[in-house]
PDB file of N, CA and C in Angstrom:
ATOM      1  N   MET A   1       5.277-104.548  42.773  1.00 48.00           N
ATOM      2  CA  MET A   1       5.143-104.674  41.426  1.00 48.00           C
ATOM      3  C   MET A   1       4.279-104.100  40.718  1.00 48.00           C
ATOM      4  N   LYS A   2       3.370-102.905  41.459  1.00 51.00           N
ATOM      5  CA  LYS A   2       2.221-102.690  40.593  1.00 51.00           C
ATOM      6  C   LYS A   2       2.607-101.619  39.798  1.00 51.00           C
ATOM      7  N   GLU A   3       3.613-100.739  40.056  1.00 56.00           N
ATOM      8  CA  GLU A   3       4.253 -99.710  39.196  1.00 56.00           C
ATOM      9  C   GLU A   3       4.789-100.563  38.063  1.00 56.00           C
ATOM     10  N   LEU A   4       5.402-101.739  38.457  1.00 56.00           N
ATOM     11  CA  LEU A   4       6.048-102.089  37.068  1.00 56.00           C
ATOM     12  C   LEU A   4       5.385-102.948  36.219  1.00 56.00           C
ATOM     13  N   SER A   5       3.977-103.139  36.703  1.00 55.00           N
ATOM     14  CA  SER A   5       2.903-103.720  35.790  1.00 55.00           C
ATOM     15  C   SER A   5       2.233-102.606  34.995  1.00 55.00           C
ATOM     16  N   HIS A   6       2.143-101.283  35.516  1.00 56.00           N
ATOM     17  CA  HIS A   6       1.575-100.238  34.869  1.00 56.00           C
ATOM     18  C   HIS A   6       2.758 -99.783  33.954  1.00 56.00           C
ATOM     19  N   ILE A   7       4.153 -99.829  34.042  1.00 57.00           N
ATOM     20  CA  ILE A   7       5.089 -99.317  33.128  1.00 57.00           C
ATOM     21  C   ILE A   7       5.056-100.521  32.055  1.00 57.00           C
ATOM     22  N   LEU A   8       4.682-101.698  32.164  1.00 60.00           N
ATOM     23  CA  LEU A   8       5.026-102.500  31.039  1.00 60.00           C
ATOM     24  C   LEU A   8       3.955-102.494  30.291  1.00 60.00           C
ATOM     25  N   GLY A   9       2.544-101.925  30.579  1.00 62.00           N
ATOM     26  CA  GLY A   9       1.458-102.063  29.803  1.00 62.00           C
ATOM     27  C   GLY A   9       0.198-102.703  30.385  1.00 62.00           C
ATOM     28  N   GLY A  10       0.376-103.061  31.909  1.00 69.00           N
ATOM     29  CA  GLY A  10      -0.649-103.855  32.220  1.00 69.00           C
ATOM     30  C   GLY A  10      -0.794-105.136  32.129  1.00 69.00           C
ATOM     31  N   PRO A  11      -1.656-105.952  32.747  1.00 70.00           N
ATOM     32  CA  PRO A  11      -1.713-107.201  32.527  1.00 70.00           C
ATOM     33  C   PRO A  11      -1.821-107.975  30.779  1.00 70.00           C
ATOM     34  N   LYS A  12      -2.547-106.970  30.322  1.00 77.00           N
ATOM     35  CA  LYS A  12      -2.894-107.189  28.842  1.00 77.00           C
ATOM     36  C   LYS A  12      -1.468-107.070  27.897  1.00 77.00           C
ATOM     37  N   ALA A  13      -0.516-106.662  28.459  1.00 79.00           N
ATOM     38  CA  ALA A  13       0.670-106.556  27.683  1.00 79.00           C
ATOM     39  C   ALA A  13       1.609-107.790  27.615  1.00 79.00           C
ATOM     40  N   TRP A  14       1.532-108.511  28.453  1.00 82.00           N
ATOM     41  CA  TRP A  14       1.833-110.282  28.477  1.00 82.00           C
ATOM     42  C   TRP A  14       1.134-111.015  27.345  1.00 82.00           C
ATOM     43  N   GLU A  15       0.126-110.788  27.046  1.00 82.00           N
ATOM     44  CA  GLU A  15      -0.360-111.435  25.831  1.00 82.00           C
ATOM     45  C   GLU A  15       0.127-111.590  24.908  1.00 82.00           C
ATOM     46  N   ASN A  16       0.866-110.455  24.304  1.00 85.00           N
ATOM     47  CA  ASN A  16       1.569-110.604  23.249  1.00 85.00           C
ATOM     48  C   ASN A  16       3.020-110.373  23.419  1.00 85.00           C
ATOM     49  N   ALA A  17       3.533-110.940  24.431  1.00 90.00           N
ATOM     50  CA  ALA A  17       5.075-111.052  24.618  1.00 90.00           C
ATOM     51  C   ALA A  17       5.518-112.376  23.914  1.00 90.00           C
ATOM     52  N   GLN A  18       6.879-112.357  23.751  1.00 94.00           N
ATOM     53  CA  GLN A  18       7.407-113.508  23.022  1.00 94.00           C
ATOM     54  C   GLN A  18       7.893-114.254  24.221  1.00 94.00           C
ATOM     55  N   ILE A  19       8.162-115.594  24.146  1.00 96.00           N
ATOM     56  CA  ILE A  19       8.279-116.733  24.564  1.00 96.00           C
ATOM     57  C   ILE A  19       9.842-117.235  24.591  1.00 96.00           C
ATOM     58  N   THR A  20      10.537-117.588  25.735  1.00 97.00           N
ATOM     59  CA  THR A  20      11.944-117.744  25.610  1.00 97.00           C
ATOM     60  C   THR A  20      12.054-119.044  26.644  1.00 97.00           C
ATOM     61  N   GLU A  21      13.219-119.999  26.437  1.00 98.00           N
ATOM     62  CA  GLU A  21      13.729-120.888  27.339  1.00 98.00           C
ATOM     63  C   GLU A  21      14.592-120.278  28.344  1.00 98.00           C
ATOM     64  N   GLU A  22      13.829-119.884  29.528  1.00 97.00           N
ATOM     65  CA  GLU A  22      14.201-119.282  30.810  1.00 97.00           C
ATOM     66  C   GLU A  22      13.809-119.912  31.901  1.00 97.00           C
ATOM     67  N   LYS A  23      14.820-120.265  32.624  1.00 97.00           N
ATOM     68  CA  LYS A  23      14.076-121.006  33.884  1.00 97.00           C
ATOM     69  C   LYS A  23      13.689-120.321  35.060  1.00 97.00           C
ATOM     70  N   CYS A  24      12.383-120.269  35.502  1.00 97.00           N
ATOM     71  CA  CYS A  24      11.873-119.632  36.450  1.00 97.00           C
ATOM     72  C   CYS A  24      12.257-119.934  37.851  1.00 97.00           C
ATOM     73  N   PRO A  25      13.033-118.884  38.753  1.00 97.00           N
ATOM     74  CA  PRO A  25      13.298-119.053  39.845  1.00 97.00           C
ATOM     75  C   PRO A  25      12.386-119.489  40.976  1.00 97.00           C
ATOM     76  N   LYS A  26      11.405-119.394  40.628  1.00 98.00           N
ATOM     77  CA  LYS A  26      10.254-120.031  41.870  1.00 98.00           C
ATOM     78  C   LYS A  26      10.015-121.564  41.564  1.00 98.00           C
ATOM     79  N   CYS A  27       9.449-121.770  40.280  1.00 97.00           N
ATOM     80  CA  CYS A  27       8.743-123.042  40.157  1.00 97.00           C
ATOM     81  C   CYS A  27       9.656-123.968  39.067  1.00 97.00           C
ATOM     82  N   ASP A  28      10.702-123.297  38.867  1.00 97.00           N
ATOM     83  CA  ASP A  28      11.666-124.005  37.997  1.00 97.00           C
ATOM     84  C   ASP A  28      11.234-124.539  36.551  1.00 97.00           C
ATOM     85  N   GLY A  29      10.179-123.901  36.332  1.00 96.00           N
ATOM     86  CA  GLY A  29       9.579-124.035  34.783  1.00 96.00           C
ATOM     87  C   GLY A  29      10.640-123.467  33.917  1.00 96.00           C
ATOM     88  N   GLY A  30      10.646-124.278  32.685  1.00 97.00           N
ATOM     89  CA  GLY A  30      11.615-124.022  31.671  1.00 97.00           C
ATOM     90  C   GLY A  30      11.328-122.834  30.646  1.00 97.00           C
ATOM     91  N   GLN A  31      10.270-122.319  30.756  1.00 97.00           N
ATOM     92  CA  GLN A  31       9.876-121.158  29.751  1.00 97.00           C
ATOM     93  C   GLN A  31       9.348-119.777  30.339  1.00 97.00           C
ATOM     94  N   ALA A  32       9.786-118.894  29.919  1.00 97.00           N
ATOM     95  CA  ALA A  32       8.978-117.450  30.209  1.00 97.00           C
ATOM     96  C   ALA A  32       8.561-116.702  29.089  1.00 97.00           C
ATOM     97  N   TYR A  33       7.737-115.961  29.399  1.00 95.00           N
ATOM     98  CA  TYR A  33       7.447-114.772  28.336  1.00 95.00           C
ATOM     99  C   TYR A  33       8.458-113.594  28.946  1.00 95.00           C
ATOM    100  N   PHE A  34       8.852-112.705  27.739  1.00 95.00           N
ATOM    101  CA  PHE A  34       9.910-111.674  28.196  1.00 95.00           C
ATOM    102  C   PHE A  34       9.713-110.513  27.284  1.00 95.00           C
ATOM    103  N   MET A  35       9.962-109.310  28.009  1.00 92.00           N
ATOM    104  CA  MET A  35       9.899-107.870  27.248  1.00 92.00           C
ATOM    105  C   MET A  35      11.123-107.437  27.748  1.00 92.00           C
ATOM    106  N   GLN A  36      11.847-106.441  26.857  1.00 90.00           N
ATOM    107  CA  GLN A  36      12.999-105.362  26.729  1.00 90.00           C
ATOM    108  C   GLN A  36      12.652-104.227  26.975  1.00 90.00           C
ATOM    109  N   ILE A  37      12.956-103.394  27.726  1.00 86.00           N
ATOM    110  CA  ILE A  37      12.616-101.818  27.927  1.00 86.00           C
ATOM    111  C   ILE A  37      13.752-101.317  28.615  1.00 86.00           C
ATOM    112  N   GLN A  38      14.073 -99.919  28.041  1.00 85.00           N
ATOM    113  CA  GLN A  38      14.945 -99.141  28.337  1.00 85.00           C
ATOM    114  C   GLN A  38      14.930 -98.364  29.816  1.00 85.00           C
ATOM    115  N   ILE A  39      15.108 -98.880  30.450  1.00 78.00           N
ATOM    116  CA  ILE A  39      14.697 -98.139  31.752  1.00 78.00           C
ATOM    117  C   ILE A  39      15.654 -97.153  32.318  1.00 78.00           C
ATOM    118  N   ARG A  40      17.026 -97.141  31.826  1.00 76.00           N
ATOM    119  CA  ARG A  40      18.107 -96.633  32.343  1.00 76.00           C
ATOM    120  C   ARG A  40      18.508 -95.528  31.393  1.00 76.00           C
ATOM    121  N   SER A  41      19.483 -94.842  31.167  1.00 79.00           N
ATOM    122  CA  SER A  41      20.223 -93.923  30.371  1.00 79.00           C
ATOM    123  C   SER A  41      20.503 -94.888  29.172  1.00 79.00           C
ATOM    124  N   ALA A  42      20.553 -93.997  27.869  1.00 79.00           N
ATOM    125  CA  ALA A  42      20.916 -94.556  26.640  1.00 79.00           C
ATOM    126  C   ALA A  42      22.025 -95.527  26.507  1.00 79.00           C
ATOM    127  N   ASP A  43      22.969 -95.130  27.280  1.00 82.00           N
ATOM    128  CA  ASP A  43      24.216 -96.072  27.017  1.00 82.00           C
ATOM    129  C   ASP A  43      24.351 -97.057  27.907  1.00 82.00           C
ATOM    130  N   GLU A  44      23.119 -97.586  28.677  1.00 84.00           N
ATOM    131  CA  GLU A  44      23.137 -98.629  29.366  1.00 84.00           C
ATOM    132  C   GLU A  44      22.336 -99.742  28.717  1.00 84.00           C
ATOM    133  N   PRO A  45      22.767-100.931  28.687  1.00 88.00           N
ATOM    134  CA  PRO A  45      21.753-101.976  28.156  1.00 88.00           C
ATOM    135  C   PRO A  45      20.325-102.283  28.595  1.00 88.00           C
ATOM    136  N   MET A  46      19.558-102.649  27.851  1.00 90.00           N
ATOM    137  CA  MET A  46      18.200-102.512  27.905  1.00 90.00           C
ATOM    138  C   MET A  46      17.840-103.787  29.110  1.00 90.00           C
ATOM    139  N   THR A  47      16.737-103.343  29.815  1.00 91.00           N
ATOM    140  CA  THR A  47      16.112-104.443  31.024  1.00 91.00           C
ATOM    141  C   THR A  47      15.600-105.386  30.301  1.00 91.00           C
ATOM    142  N   THR A  48      15.462-106.889  30.996  1.00 94.00           N
ATOM    143  CA  THR A  48      14.835-107.589  30.301  1.00 94.00           C
ATOM    144  C   THR A  48      13.635-108.197  31.697  1.00 94.00           C
ATOM    145  N   PHE A  49      12.473-108.251  31.550  1.00 93.00           N
ATOM    146  CA  PHE A  49      11.327-108.433  32.060  1.00 93.00           C
ATOM    147  C   PHE A  49      11.018-109.992  31.695  1.00 93.00           C
ATOM    148  N   TYR A  50      10.731-110.701  32.642  1.00 95.00           N
ATOM    149  CA  TYR A  50      10.403-112.069  32.508  1.00 95.00           C
ATOM    150  C   TYR A  50       9.026-112.329  33.368  1.00 95.00           C
ATOM    151  N   ARG A  51       8.367-113.188  32.737  1.00 94.00           N
ATOM    152  CA  ARG A  51       7.064-113.591  33.384  1.00 94.00           C
ATOM    153  C   ARG A  51       7.136-115.272  33.215  1.00 94.00           C
ATOM    154  N   CYS A  52       6.758-116.118  34.264  1.00 95.00           N
ATOM    155  CA  CYS A  52       6.970-117.663  34.171  1.00 95.00           C
ATOM    156  C   CYS A  52       5.367-117.769  33.161  1.00 95.00           C
ATOM    157  N   ALA A  53       5.981-118.801  32.253  1.00 95.00           N
ATOM    158  CA  ALA A  53       4.800-119.299  31.362  1.00 95.00           C
ATOM    159  C   ALA A  53       3.837-120.379  32.003  1.00 95.00           C
ATOM    160  N   ASN A  54       3.981-120.730  33.098  1.00 95.00           N
ATOM    161  CA  ASN A  54       3.419-121.884  33.977  1.00 95.00           C
ATOM    162  C   ASN A  54       2.413-120.718  34.677  1.00 95.00           C
ATOM    163  N   ASN A  55       1.096-120.705  34.028  1.00 90.00           N
ATOM    164  CA  ASN A  55       0.012-120.043  34.649  1.00 90.00           C
ATOM    165  C   ASN A  55      -0.374-120.103  35.971  1.00 90.00           C
ATOM    166  N   TYR A  56       0.252-121.421  36.513  1.00 95.00           N
ATOM    167  CA  TYR A  56      -0.381-121.608  38.095  1.00 95.00           C
ATOM    168  C   TYR A  56       0.858-120.732  38.609  1.00 95.00           C
ATOM    169  N   CYS A  57       1.900-120.752  38.099  1.00 94.00           N
ATOM    170  CA  CYS A  57       3.039-119.606  38.974  1.00 94.00           C
ATOM    171  C   CYS A  57       3.050-118.053  38.702  1.00 94.00           C
ATOM    172  N   ALA A  58       3.371-118.073  37.372  1.00 91.00           N
ATOM    173  CA  ALA A  58       3.187-116.537  36.664  1.00 91.00           C
ATOM    174  C   ALA A  58       4.213-115.630  37.796  1.00 91.00           C
ATOM    175  N   HIS A  59       5.438-116.052  38.107  1.00 93.00           N
ATOM    176  CA  HIS A  59       6.241-115.121  38.641  1.00 93.00           C
ATOM    177  C   HIS A  59       6.689-114.162  37.687  1.00 93.00           C
ATOM    178  N   ARG A  60       7.292-113.247  38.398  1.00 92.00           N
ATOM    179  CA  ARG A  60       7.794-111.995  37.488  1.00 92.00           C
ATOM    180  C   ARG A  60       9.468-111.778  38.156  1.00 92.00           C
ATOM    181  N   TRP A  61      10.241-111.355  37.006  1.00 94.00           N
ATOM    182  CA  TRP A  61      11.601-111.099  37.404  1.00 94.00           C
ATOM    183  C   TRP A  61      11.957-110.134  36.460  1.00 94.00           C
ATOM    184  N   ARG A  62      13.654-109.550  36.661  1.00 91.00           N
ATOM    185  CA  ARG A  62      13.891-109.091  35.832  1.00 91.00           C
ATOM    186  C   ARG A  62      15.555-109.596  35.748  1.00 91.00           C
ATOM    187  N   ASP A  63      16.067-109.258  34.517  1.00 87.00           N
ATOM    188  CA  ASP A  63      17.624-109.538  34.554  1.00 87.00           C
ATOM    189  C   ASP A  63      18.124-108.364  34.060  1.00 87.00           C
TER     190      ASP A  63
END
């Protein structure tokens, strides 16, 4: 996940991320920060990256 963190702007990038109602697959928390980035070709949908809003968990995943 180190490369992904660099692509997303590092740890500071999550400070300004929006929050949404998204269930964390690790702790079942109900909220997560998210960012959308175009990582594939322009005709493909954007990829959404999530970070659990529970600071004790902070699990990251993508959709």
